Amino acid sequence: MGTESSRASDLRGFLREIRRVETQLRLRQARDRIEDLEHKLVALSQQDAVTGLPNQVRFADRLDQAILQTQRADHLVGVLVLDLDRFKRVNELVGHSGGDEVLRQVAQRLEGVLRQGDTLACMGGGRFMVLVPKLNKDLDATKVGKNLLEAFRSPFKALGRGLQLSTSVGICVFPQDGLDASALLAHAESAMYRAKERGGNRLECFTTTLNQVSLERQEMEHCLREAMQNGELQMYYQPQFHMDGSLAGAEALIRWNHPLLGLVPPTKFIPLAEENRLILPIGEWALRESCNQMAHWQSLTSMPLLLAVNVSALQFANGDWDACVVRALVESGLKPDRLELELTESLVMRQGHEDVRPLHRLREIGTRIAIDDFGTGYSSLGYLQRLPITTLKLDQTFISALQPEESEISSEHIVRAIIQLAHSLKLTVVAEGVETEGQRDMLELLGCDCLQGFLLGRPLPADAFEALLESMAAKAFLEDPRRER
Ligand code: C2E
Ligand code: MG
Ligand code: MG
């Protein structure tokens, strides 16, 4: 009996011991798991979600380490910043998941040209960074940059379509271009912006003067905000002609009349205005100003004139933009069918079914809709056909390649095909950038409807355009066979 009760108590003790060990084991497992999760969390917070590459935090960390190690040894450290050119356009074309796919392919190719020990990082939005920790001379960083540019030679693929990409690369080197991670990154970035300003698909090395360039960017943004209030923005008007030489109308083109910089072309400040959304008030101002102007001109002549106004992607994406157009029409008294809104191909292509409803509403009241720079994007013609478009503006690149004496005839074929196709869809074709008599003759032969270009007239300030209008009206009056002698 005695032995039995002691065995029972042993057993209970043994069971308690098992439970205690079990609890400890569970606790240890839980602790391990938590530790494991913590490691994973740290790794994830230092990793770019799309490419799986280190992100900016990890990159800065590695850059700090490389700088420390270099101070002991006698090496240089290279920092390169890459920004894909027009990456927004890739997303427009293939959507965000397609864009992510392209980023992964880019990451793979870049990794392929780097050496072990180099760090490739991704900041998202089409921007990558490279750390080359052991360089003997700064020229070696340029060599790496060239190899990275080369990696973009062949097209990428997304959604089954080939995409030709390029990148802008900015390079700087420790210690001569900066002594800590943040200075080096900022300097490589400003060199990259210089590469972009020079047209992209190239590399630029940081020089101290580049500091001024990034200042200029900030200053430019500040000035642009003031420009609107100070009345420094001005509309120019470039005449458009029918094939018989009569005036068809004008395209309104914005200019910035800066007191010190002089006349700043739109290509210099529209992208910036789009970045900081200033394009919304600027675009609205441009529309109202040019509608008022054209309404005034229309009151001076019986010639029907058309006003073409450019619309930026951001305006388009802003819900009530058709209401803004209607307001400009009502306020100015310009008839809706005298206004043509110019949209770019990529802008229209990326809109969903719902988003193009403003286009339909405007078309219903008679407003004309043109696709600007046609032929440079990747329009699906089937899609275009479903949009209420009235006009195709053939891009300048096709027109400049139109040389009657050239044996190269592909451009002629393309233009002919586009014109035929446009006409079969009952669209008007306007050729932009007509600079030579030869091009004009060829376009006439190919059946183009309207011409715009330096050969026929440059963009003019309002008073100069009014003088042109008066002389054209007088000429039309003199040539009118119905005029009584
Ligand atoms: P775009 O709408 O395609 O305008 C045609 C551009 O080609 C104009 O440049 C015009 O001056 C230029 N051009 C006209 N004929 C010729 C020619 O024979 N040869 C050459 N080489 N060029 C010619 P600009 O005025 O510098 O405008 C550039 C772009 O800026 C415009 O391209 C348009 O996309 C944008 N833009 C201009 N004004 C506005 C605006 O009010 N709002 C918006 N959102 N964008 C605007
Ligand atoms: Mg245009
Ligand atoms: Mg154009």
CSV table of N, CA, C and O in Angstrom, one decimal, residues 138 272 290 344:
chain,number,residue,atom,x,y,z
A,138,ASP,N,38.3,56.8,-60.1
A,138,ASP,CA,36.9,57.2,-60.3
A,138,ASP,C,36.4,56.8,-61.7
A,138,ASP,O,35.2,56.6,-61.9
A,272,LEU,N,7.5,69.9,-64.7
A,272,LEU,CA,7.6,70.3,-63.3
A,272,LEU,C,6.2,70.7,-62.8
A,272,LEU,O,5.9,70.3,-61.6
A,290,SER,N,-7.3,81.4,-73.7
A,290,SER,CA,-7.3,81.2,-75.2
A,290,SER,C,-8.7,81.1,-75.7
A,290,SER,O,-9.0,81.6,-76.8
A,344,THR,N,-2.9,63.5,-75.4
A,344,THR,CA,-1.9,62.6,-76.0
A,344,THR,C,-2.4,61.1,-76.0
A,344,THR,O,-3.3,60.8,-75.2
